CSV table of C-alpha atoms in Angstrom, one decimal:
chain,number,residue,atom,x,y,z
M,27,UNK,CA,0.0,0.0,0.0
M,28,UNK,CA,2.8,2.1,1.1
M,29,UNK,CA,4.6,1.5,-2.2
M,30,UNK,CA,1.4,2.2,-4.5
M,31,UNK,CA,0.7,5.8,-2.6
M,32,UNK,CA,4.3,6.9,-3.3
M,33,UNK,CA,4.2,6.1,-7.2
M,34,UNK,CA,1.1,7.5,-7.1
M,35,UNK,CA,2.7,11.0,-5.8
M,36,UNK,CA,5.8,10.8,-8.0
M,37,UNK,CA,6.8,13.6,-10.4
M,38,UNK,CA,5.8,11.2,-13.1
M,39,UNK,CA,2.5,11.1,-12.6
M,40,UNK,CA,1.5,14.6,-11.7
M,41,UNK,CA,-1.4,16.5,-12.9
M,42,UNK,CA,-0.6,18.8,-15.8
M,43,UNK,CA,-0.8,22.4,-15.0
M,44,UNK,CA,-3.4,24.3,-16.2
M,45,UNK,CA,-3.9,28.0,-17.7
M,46,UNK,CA,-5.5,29.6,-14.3
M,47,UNK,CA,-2.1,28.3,-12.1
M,48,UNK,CA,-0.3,29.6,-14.3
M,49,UNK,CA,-2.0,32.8,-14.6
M,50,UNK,CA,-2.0,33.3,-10.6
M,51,UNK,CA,1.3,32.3,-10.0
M,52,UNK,CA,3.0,34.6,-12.9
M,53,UNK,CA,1.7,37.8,-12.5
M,54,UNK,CA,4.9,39.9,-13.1
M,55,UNK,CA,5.5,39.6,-16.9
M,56,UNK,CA,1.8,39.9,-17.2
M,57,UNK,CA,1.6,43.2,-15.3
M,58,UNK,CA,4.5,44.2,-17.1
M,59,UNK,CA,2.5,44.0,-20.6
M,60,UNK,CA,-0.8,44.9,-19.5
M,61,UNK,CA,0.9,48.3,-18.5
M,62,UNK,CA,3.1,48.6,-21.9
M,63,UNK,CA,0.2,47.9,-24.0
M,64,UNK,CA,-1.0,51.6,-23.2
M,65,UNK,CA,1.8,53.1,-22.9
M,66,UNK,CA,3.0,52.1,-26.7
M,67,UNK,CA,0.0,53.4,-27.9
M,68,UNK,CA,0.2,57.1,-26.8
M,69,UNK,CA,3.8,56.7,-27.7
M,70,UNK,CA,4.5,59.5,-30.6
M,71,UNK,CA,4.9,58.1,-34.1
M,72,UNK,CA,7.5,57.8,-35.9
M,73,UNK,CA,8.6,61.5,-37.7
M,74,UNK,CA,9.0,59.5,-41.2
M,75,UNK,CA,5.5,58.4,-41.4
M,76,UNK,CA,3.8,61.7,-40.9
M,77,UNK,CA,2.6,63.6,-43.8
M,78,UNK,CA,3.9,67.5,-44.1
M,79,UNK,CA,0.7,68.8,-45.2
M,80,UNK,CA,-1.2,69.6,-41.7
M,81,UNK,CA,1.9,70.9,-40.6
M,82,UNK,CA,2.4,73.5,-44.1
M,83,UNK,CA,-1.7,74.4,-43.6
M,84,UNK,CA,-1.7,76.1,-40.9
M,85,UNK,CA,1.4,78.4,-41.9
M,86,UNK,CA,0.1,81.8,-42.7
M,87,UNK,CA,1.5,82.3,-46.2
M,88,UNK,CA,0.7,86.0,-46.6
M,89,UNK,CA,4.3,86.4,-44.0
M,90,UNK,CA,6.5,85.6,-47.2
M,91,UNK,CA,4.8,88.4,-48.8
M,92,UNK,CA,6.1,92.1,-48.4
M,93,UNK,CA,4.1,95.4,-47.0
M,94,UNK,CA,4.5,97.0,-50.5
M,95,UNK,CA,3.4,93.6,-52.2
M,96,UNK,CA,0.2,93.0,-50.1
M,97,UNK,CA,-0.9,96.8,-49.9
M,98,UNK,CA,-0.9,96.3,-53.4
M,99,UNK,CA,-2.8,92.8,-53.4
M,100,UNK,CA,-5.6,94.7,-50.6
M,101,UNK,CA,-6.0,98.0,-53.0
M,102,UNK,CA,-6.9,95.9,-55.9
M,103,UNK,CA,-10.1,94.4,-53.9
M,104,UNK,CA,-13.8,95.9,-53.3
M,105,UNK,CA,-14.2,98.7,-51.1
M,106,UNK,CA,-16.7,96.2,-49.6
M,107,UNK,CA,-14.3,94.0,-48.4
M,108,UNK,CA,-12.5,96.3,-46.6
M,109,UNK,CA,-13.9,96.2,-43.0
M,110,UNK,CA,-13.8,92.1,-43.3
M,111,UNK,CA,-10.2,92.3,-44.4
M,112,UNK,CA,-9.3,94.5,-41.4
M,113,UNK,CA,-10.5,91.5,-38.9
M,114,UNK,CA,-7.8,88.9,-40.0
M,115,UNK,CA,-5.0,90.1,-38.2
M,116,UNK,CA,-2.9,93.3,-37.1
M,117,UNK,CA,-1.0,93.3,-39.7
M,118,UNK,CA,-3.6,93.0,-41.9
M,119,UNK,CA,-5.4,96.3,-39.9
M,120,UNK,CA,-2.7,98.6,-40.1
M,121,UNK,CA,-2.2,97.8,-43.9
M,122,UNK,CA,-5.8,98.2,-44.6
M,123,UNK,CA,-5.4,102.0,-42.9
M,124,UNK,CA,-2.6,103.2,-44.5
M,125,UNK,CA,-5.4,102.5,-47.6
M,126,UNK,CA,-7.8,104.5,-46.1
M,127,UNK,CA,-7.9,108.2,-47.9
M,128,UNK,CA,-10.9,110.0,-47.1
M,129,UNK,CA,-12.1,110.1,-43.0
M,130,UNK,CA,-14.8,111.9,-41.3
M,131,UNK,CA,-14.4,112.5,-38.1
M,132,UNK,CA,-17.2,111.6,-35.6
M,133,UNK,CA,-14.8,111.7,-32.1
M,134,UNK,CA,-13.1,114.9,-31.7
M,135,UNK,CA,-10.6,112.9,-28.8
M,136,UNK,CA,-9.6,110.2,-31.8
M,137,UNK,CA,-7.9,113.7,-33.3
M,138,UNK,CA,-6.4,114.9,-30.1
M,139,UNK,CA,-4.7,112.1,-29.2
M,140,UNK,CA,-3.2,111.1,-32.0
M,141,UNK,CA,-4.8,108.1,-32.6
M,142,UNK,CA,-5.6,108.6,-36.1
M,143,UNK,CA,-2.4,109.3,-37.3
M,144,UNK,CA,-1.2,106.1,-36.3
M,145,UNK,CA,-4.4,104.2,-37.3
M,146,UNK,CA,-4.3,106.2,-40.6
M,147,UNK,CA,-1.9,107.7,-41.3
M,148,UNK,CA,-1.7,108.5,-45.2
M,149,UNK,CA,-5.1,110.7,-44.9
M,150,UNK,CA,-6.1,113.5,-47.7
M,151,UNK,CA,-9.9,114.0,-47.2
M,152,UNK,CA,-10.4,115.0,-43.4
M,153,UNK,CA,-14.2,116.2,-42.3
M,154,UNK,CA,-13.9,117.7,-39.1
M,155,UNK,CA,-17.8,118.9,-39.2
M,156,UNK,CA,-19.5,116.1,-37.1
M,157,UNK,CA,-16.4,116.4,-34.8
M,158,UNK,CA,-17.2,119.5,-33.7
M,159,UNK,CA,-20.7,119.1,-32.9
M,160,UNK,CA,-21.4,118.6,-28.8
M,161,UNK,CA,-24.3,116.1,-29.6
M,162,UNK,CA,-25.4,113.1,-27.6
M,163,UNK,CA,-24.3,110.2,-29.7
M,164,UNK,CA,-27.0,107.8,-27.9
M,165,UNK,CA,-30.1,110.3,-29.2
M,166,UNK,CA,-32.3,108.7,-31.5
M,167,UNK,CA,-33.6,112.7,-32.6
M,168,UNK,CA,-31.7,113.5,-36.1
M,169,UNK,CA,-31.7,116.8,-37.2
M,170,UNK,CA,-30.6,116.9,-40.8
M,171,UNK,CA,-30.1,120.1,-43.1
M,172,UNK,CA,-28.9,120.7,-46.6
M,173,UNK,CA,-25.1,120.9,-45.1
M,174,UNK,CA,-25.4,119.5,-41.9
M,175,UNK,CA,-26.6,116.4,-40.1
M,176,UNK,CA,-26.5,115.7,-36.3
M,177,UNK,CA,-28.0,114.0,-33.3
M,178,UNK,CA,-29.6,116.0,-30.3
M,179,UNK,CA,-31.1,115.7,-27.3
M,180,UNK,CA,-35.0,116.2,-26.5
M,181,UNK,CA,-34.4,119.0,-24.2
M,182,UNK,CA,-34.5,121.9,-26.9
M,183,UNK,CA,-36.6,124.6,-27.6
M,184,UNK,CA,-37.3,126.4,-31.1
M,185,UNK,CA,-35.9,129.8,-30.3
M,186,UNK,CA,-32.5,128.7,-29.7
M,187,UNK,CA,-29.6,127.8,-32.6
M,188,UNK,CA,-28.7,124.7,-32.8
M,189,UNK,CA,-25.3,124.3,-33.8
M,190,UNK,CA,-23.8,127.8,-32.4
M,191,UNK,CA,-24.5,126.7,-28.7
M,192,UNK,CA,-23.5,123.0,-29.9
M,193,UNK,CA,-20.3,123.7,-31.2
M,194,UNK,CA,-16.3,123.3,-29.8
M,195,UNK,CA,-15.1,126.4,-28.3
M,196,UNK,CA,-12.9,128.1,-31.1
M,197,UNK,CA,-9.3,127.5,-29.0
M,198,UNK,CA,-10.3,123.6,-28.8
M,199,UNK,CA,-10.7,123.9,-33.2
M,200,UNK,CA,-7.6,125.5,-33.7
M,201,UNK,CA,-5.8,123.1,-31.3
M,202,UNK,CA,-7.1,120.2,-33.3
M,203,UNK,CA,-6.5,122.2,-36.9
M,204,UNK,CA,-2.6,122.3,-35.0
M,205,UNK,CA,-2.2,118.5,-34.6
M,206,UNK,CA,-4.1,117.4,-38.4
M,207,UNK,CA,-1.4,119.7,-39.7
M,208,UNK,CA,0.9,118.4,-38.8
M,209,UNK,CA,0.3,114.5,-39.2
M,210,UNK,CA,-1.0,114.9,-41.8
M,211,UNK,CA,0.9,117.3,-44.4
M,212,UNK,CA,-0.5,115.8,-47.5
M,213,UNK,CA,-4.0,116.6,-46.5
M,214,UNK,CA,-5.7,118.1,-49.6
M,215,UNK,CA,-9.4,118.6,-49.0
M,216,UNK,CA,-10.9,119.9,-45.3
M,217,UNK,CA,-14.1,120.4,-43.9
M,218,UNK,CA,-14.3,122.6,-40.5
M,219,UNK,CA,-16.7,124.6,-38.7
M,220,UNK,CA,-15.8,127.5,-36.4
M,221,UNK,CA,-12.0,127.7,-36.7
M,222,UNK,CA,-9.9,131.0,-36.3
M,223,UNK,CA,-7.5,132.7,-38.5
M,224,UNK,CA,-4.5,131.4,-36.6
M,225,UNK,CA,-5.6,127.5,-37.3
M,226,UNK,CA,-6.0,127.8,-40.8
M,227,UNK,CA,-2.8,129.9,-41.3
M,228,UNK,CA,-1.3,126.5,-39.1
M,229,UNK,CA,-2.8,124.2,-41.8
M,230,UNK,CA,-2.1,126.6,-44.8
M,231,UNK,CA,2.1,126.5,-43.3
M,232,UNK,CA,2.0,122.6,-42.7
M,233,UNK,CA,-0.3,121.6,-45.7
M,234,UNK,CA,0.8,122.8,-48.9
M,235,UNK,CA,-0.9,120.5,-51.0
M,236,UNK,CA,-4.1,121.6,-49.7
M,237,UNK,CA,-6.4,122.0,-52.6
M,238,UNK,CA,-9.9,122.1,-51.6
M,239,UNK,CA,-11.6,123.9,-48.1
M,240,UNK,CA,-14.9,123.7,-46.8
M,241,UNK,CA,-15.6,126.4,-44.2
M,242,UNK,CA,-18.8,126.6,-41.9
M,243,UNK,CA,-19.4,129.7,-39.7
M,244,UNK,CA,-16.5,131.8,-40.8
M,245,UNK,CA,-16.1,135.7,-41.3
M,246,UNK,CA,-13.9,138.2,-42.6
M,247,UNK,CA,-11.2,137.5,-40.0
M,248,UNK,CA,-11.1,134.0,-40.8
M,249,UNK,CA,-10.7,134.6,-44.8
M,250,UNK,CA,-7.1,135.7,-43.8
M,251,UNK,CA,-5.9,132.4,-42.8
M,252,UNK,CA,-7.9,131.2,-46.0
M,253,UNK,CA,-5.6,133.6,-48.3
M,254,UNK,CA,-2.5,131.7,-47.3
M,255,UNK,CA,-3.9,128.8,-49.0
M,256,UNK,CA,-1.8,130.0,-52.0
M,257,UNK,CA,-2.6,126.4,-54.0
M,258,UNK,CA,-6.5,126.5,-53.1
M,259,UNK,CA,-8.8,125.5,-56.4
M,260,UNK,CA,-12.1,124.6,-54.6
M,261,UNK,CA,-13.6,126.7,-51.8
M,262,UNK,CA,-17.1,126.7,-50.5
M,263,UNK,CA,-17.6,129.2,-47.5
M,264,UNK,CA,-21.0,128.9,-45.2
M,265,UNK,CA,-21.0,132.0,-43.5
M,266,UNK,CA,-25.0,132.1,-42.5
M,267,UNK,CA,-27.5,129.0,-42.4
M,268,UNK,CA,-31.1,130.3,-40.9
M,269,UNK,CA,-31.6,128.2,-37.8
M,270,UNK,CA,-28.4,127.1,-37.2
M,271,UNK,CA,-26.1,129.5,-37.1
M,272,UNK,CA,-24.9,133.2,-38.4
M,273,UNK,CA,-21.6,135.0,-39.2
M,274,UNK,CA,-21.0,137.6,-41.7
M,275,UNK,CA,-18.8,137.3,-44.9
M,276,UNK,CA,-19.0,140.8,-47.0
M,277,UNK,CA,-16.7,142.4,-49.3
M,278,UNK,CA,-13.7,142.7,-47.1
M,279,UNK,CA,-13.7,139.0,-47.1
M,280,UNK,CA,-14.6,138.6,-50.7
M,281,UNK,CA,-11.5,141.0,-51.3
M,282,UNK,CA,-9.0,138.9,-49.1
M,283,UNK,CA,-10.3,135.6,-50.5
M,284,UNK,CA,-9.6,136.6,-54.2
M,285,UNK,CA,-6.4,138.6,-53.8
M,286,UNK,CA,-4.9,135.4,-51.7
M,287,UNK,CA,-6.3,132.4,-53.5
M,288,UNK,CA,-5.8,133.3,-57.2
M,289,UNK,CA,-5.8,129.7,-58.5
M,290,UNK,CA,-9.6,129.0,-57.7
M,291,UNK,CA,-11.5,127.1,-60.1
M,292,UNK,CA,-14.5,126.8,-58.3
M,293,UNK,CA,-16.2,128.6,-55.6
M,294,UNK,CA,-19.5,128.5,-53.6
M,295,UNK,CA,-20.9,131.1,-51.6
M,296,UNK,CA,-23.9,130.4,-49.1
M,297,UNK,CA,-25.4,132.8,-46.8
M,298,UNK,CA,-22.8,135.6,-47.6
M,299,UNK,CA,-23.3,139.2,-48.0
M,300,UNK,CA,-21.1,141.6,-50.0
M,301,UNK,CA,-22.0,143.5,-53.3
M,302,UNK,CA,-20.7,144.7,-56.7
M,303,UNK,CA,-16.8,145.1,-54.9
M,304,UNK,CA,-16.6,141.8,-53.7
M,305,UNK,CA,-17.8,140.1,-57.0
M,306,UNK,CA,-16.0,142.4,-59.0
M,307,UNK,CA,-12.6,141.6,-57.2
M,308,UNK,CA,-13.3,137.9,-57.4
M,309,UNK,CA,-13.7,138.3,-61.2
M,310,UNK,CA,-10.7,140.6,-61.3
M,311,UNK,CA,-8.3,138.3,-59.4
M,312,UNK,CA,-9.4,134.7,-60.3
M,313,UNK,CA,-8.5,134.4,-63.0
M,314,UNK,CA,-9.0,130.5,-63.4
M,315,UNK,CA,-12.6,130.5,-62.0
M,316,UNK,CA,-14.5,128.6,-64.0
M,317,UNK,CA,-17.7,127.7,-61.6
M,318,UNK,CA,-19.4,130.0,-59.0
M,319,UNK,CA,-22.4,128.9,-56.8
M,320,UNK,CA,-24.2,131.5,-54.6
M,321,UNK,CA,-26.4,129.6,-52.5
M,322,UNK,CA,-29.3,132.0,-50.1
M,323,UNK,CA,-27.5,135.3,-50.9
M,324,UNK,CA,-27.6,138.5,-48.8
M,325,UNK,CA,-25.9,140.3,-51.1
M,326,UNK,CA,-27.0,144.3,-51.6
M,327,UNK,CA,-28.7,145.6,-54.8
M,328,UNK,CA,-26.3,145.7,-57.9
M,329,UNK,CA,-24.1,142.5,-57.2
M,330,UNK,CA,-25.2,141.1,-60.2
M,331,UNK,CA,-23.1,143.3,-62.5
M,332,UNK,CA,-19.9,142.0,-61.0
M,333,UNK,CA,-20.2,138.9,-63.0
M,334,UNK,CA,-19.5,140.5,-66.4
M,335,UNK,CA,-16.1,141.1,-64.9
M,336,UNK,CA,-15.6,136.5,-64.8
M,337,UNK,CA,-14.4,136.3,-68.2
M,338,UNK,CA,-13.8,132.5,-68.1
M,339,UNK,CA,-16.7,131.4,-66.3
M,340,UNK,CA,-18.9,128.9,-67.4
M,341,UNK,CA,-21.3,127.5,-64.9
M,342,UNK,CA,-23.3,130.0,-63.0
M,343,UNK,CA,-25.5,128.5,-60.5
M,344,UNK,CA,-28.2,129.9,-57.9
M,345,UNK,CA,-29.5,128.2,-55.0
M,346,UNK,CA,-31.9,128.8,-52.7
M,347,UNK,CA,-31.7,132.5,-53.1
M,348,UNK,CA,-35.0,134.6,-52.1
M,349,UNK,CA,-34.2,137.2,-54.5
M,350,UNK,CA,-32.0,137.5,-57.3
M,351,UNK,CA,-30.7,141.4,-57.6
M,352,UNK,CA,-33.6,144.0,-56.2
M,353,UNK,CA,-31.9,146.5,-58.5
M,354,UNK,CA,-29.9,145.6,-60.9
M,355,UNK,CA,-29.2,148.7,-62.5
M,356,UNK,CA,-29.2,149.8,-66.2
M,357,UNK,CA,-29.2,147.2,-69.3
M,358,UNK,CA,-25.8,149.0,-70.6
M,359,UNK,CA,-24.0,148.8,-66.9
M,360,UNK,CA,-24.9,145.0,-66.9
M,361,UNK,CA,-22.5,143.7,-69.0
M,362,UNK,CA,-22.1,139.7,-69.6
M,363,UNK,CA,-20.4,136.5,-69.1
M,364,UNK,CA,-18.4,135.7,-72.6
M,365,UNK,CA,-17.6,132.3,-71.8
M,366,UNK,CA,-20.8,131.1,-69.8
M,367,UNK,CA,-22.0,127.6,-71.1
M,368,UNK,CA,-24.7,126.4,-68.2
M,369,UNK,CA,-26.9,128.5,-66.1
M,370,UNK,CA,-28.6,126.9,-63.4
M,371,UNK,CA,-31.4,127.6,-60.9
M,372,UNK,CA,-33.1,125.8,-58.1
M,373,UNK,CA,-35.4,126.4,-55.5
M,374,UNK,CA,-35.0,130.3,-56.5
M,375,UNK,CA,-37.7,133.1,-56.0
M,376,UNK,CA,-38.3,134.3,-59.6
M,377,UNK,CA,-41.1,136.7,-59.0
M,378,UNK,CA,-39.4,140.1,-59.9
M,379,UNK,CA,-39.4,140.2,-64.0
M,380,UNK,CA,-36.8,143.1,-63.6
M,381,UNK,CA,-34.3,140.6,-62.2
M,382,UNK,CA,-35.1,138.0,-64.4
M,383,UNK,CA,-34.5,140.2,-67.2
M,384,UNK,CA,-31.5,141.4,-66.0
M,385,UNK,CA,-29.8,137.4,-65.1
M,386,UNK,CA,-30.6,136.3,-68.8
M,387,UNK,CA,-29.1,139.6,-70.0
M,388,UNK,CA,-25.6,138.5,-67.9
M,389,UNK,CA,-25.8,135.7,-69.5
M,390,UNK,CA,-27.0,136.3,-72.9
M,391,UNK,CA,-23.4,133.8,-74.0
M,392,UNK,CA,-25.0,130.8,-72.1
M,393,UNK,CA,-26.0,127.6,-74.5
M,394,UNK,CA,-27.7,125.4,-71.0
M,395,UNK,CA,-30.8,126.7,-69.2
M,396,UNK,CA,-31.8,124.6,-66.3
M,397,UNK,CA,-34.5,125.6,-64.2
M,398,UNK,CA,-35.9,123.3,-60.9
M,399,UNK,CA,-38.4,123.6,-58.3
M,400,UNK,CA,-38.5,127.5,-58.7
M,401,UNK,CA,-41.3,129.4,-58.0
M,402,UNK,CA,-42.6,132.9,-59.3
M,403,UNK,CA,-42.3,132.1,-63.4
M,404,UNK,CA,-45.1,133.0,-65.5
M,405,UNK,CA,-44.8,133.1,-69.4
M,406,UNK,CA,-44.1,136.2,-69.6
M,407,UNK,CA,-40.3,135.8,-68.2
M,408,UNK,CA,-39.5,133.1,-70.4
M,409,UNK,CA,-39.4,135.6,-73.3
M,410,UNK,CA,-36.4,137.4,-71.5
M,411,UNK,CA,-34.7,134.3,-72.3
M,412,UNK,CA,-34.9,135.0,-76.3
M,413,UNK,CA,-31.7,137.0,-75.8
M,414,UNK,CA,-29.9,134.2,-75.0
């Protein structure tokens, strides 16, 4: 019995082992793969077998270009894809400024600070008008005229002007006229409202390109500044606007304005007085005036003879104007235009025939007759016209 129990427990006839011993009593080398099995497969890839294109995508190819080259690339798309262009990047932004030409200005404290020089800084076409307006910019009230347009409060009453008690104080202007000169000395066209002499002589020293002005509530003392303009070819001067605001521009002005700015080609003239002098001397002394506006005249009785003395003008045009010329004086006095080609006249009180005769006698040269929206006419007045 003894002998059949140990061959029974030899090594030769043991049980095979199975799968779960083996399991259970070899756990190292298992561990060790269950935790390399993960860690291989975060494991970065190998370098070789990645493909370059993902990486070249998201290089922003526009850095190989130059300023000059891309300026020019961004000038040759729409104006409409301006403001979207500005979004991609800085660059991009300070490349689509120095594209930027014409600006109005809304925030007088973007022009004192400088601000807009750096954000623009190759400007030629600054409006200063809105800038100099003291209106609420939250008001949904919009008071809109035929050369101005602004928001104001609720708090107003109808006696009062709007835009004189609205307006920067004149030393705040010229401080502002001080800095746009000089950032930007290739300015060529400027629209202001109530500046001084001294800031326009500033931008007439700094800005010698400076071709065309727009001037809102200015006077004889201001036109000094203006006749250091010496390159000026447009002007339009709005001394008085019913409503809004008054000044006074009479023949002194008229004088200063054509002995200093003898290159003007065309001029406007809205709400000025003056008479037969101050036309006179702008026919004398412009030479090169080929257009003249007069927009709501207060001009005395007589004016209307100074035209004969614009030998090269060809477009005469009348605006608004209550009255043409009260007393215009003798037929042979009169005189006429040579080289007048158009004669216009809107929104004009025609009622007085012996004005009517006397404008189609001044311009008995013209070949264009253009009336709109005028009241007065009758059939009679169109026979004046026959000398035409």
């Amino acid at each position: 019995m003894s002998a059949l129990a140990e061959k029974a427990d030899s090594p030769l006839k043991k049980k095979p082992p199975s799968w779960s011993d083996i399991w259970l009593k070899n756990t190292k080398p298992l561990k060790h793969v269950v935790f390399t099995m993960p860690l291989q497969s975060l494991s970065p890839k190998d370098p070789k077998s990645q493909t370059l294109i993902p990486t070249f995508a998201n290089i922003d190819r526009t850095l190989l270009l130059s300023d000059e080259l891309l300026l020019q690339i961004l000038s040759k798309l729409p104006h409409l894809q301006r403001n979207p262009n500005s979004l991609v990047c800085k660059r991009w932004l300070n490349l689509q400024g120095r594209l930027i030409r014409s600006l109005k200005i809304l925030d007088w404290d973007f022009l004192e600070s400088g601000r807009l020089f750096t954000r623009f800084p190759n400007l030629t076409h600054v409006d200063l008008l809105n800038g100099c307006l003291l209106s609420p910019r939250d008001s949904g009230i919009l008071l809109t005229h035929r050369v101005v347009s602004m928001q104001m409060g609720s708090g107003f009453c109808s006696n009062r002007k709007f835009l004189e008690e609205d307006l920067l104080p004149v030393e705040v202007v010229d401080k502002g006229l001080q800095a746009l000169a000089n950032g930007c000395p290739n300015l060529r066209r400027l629209v202001v409202i109530n500046a001084s002499e001294l800031g326009l002589l500033t931008v007439a020293e700094e800005c010698l390109t400076l071709q065309e002005l727009e001037l809102h509530k200015c006077n004889d003392n201001v036109l000094r500044g203006i006749a250091a303009c010496e390159n000026l070819q447009i002007v339009k001067l709005v001394a008085n606007v019913d409503g809004l605001y008054s000044s006074s521009v009479t023949d002194i002005g008229l004088t200063i304005l054509a002995q200093g700015c003898k290159r003007l080609v065309r001029l406007e003239l809205s709400g000025c007085e003056g008479s037969f002098d101050g036309i006179k001397a702008i026919g004398q002394c412009c030479l090169m005036l080929e257009e003249l506006t007069i927009c709501d005249h207060k001009m005395d009785d007589g004016w209307l003879a100074g035209l004969s003395y614009c030998e090269n003008l060809k477009t005469l045009k009348l605006l608004s104007c209550k009255r043409i010329d009260r007393s215009p004086g003798r037929d042979e006095y009169l005189g006429f235009c040579p080289a007048l080609e158009r004669l216009h006249l809107q929104k004009c009180q025609l009622r007085s025939k012996k004005s009517v005769r006397a404008l189609f006698s001044v311009c008995e040269a013209v070949r264009e007759i253009v009336i709109q929206d005028c009241w007065g006419l009758d059939n009679d007045m169109f026979r004046f016209a026959s000398v035409c």
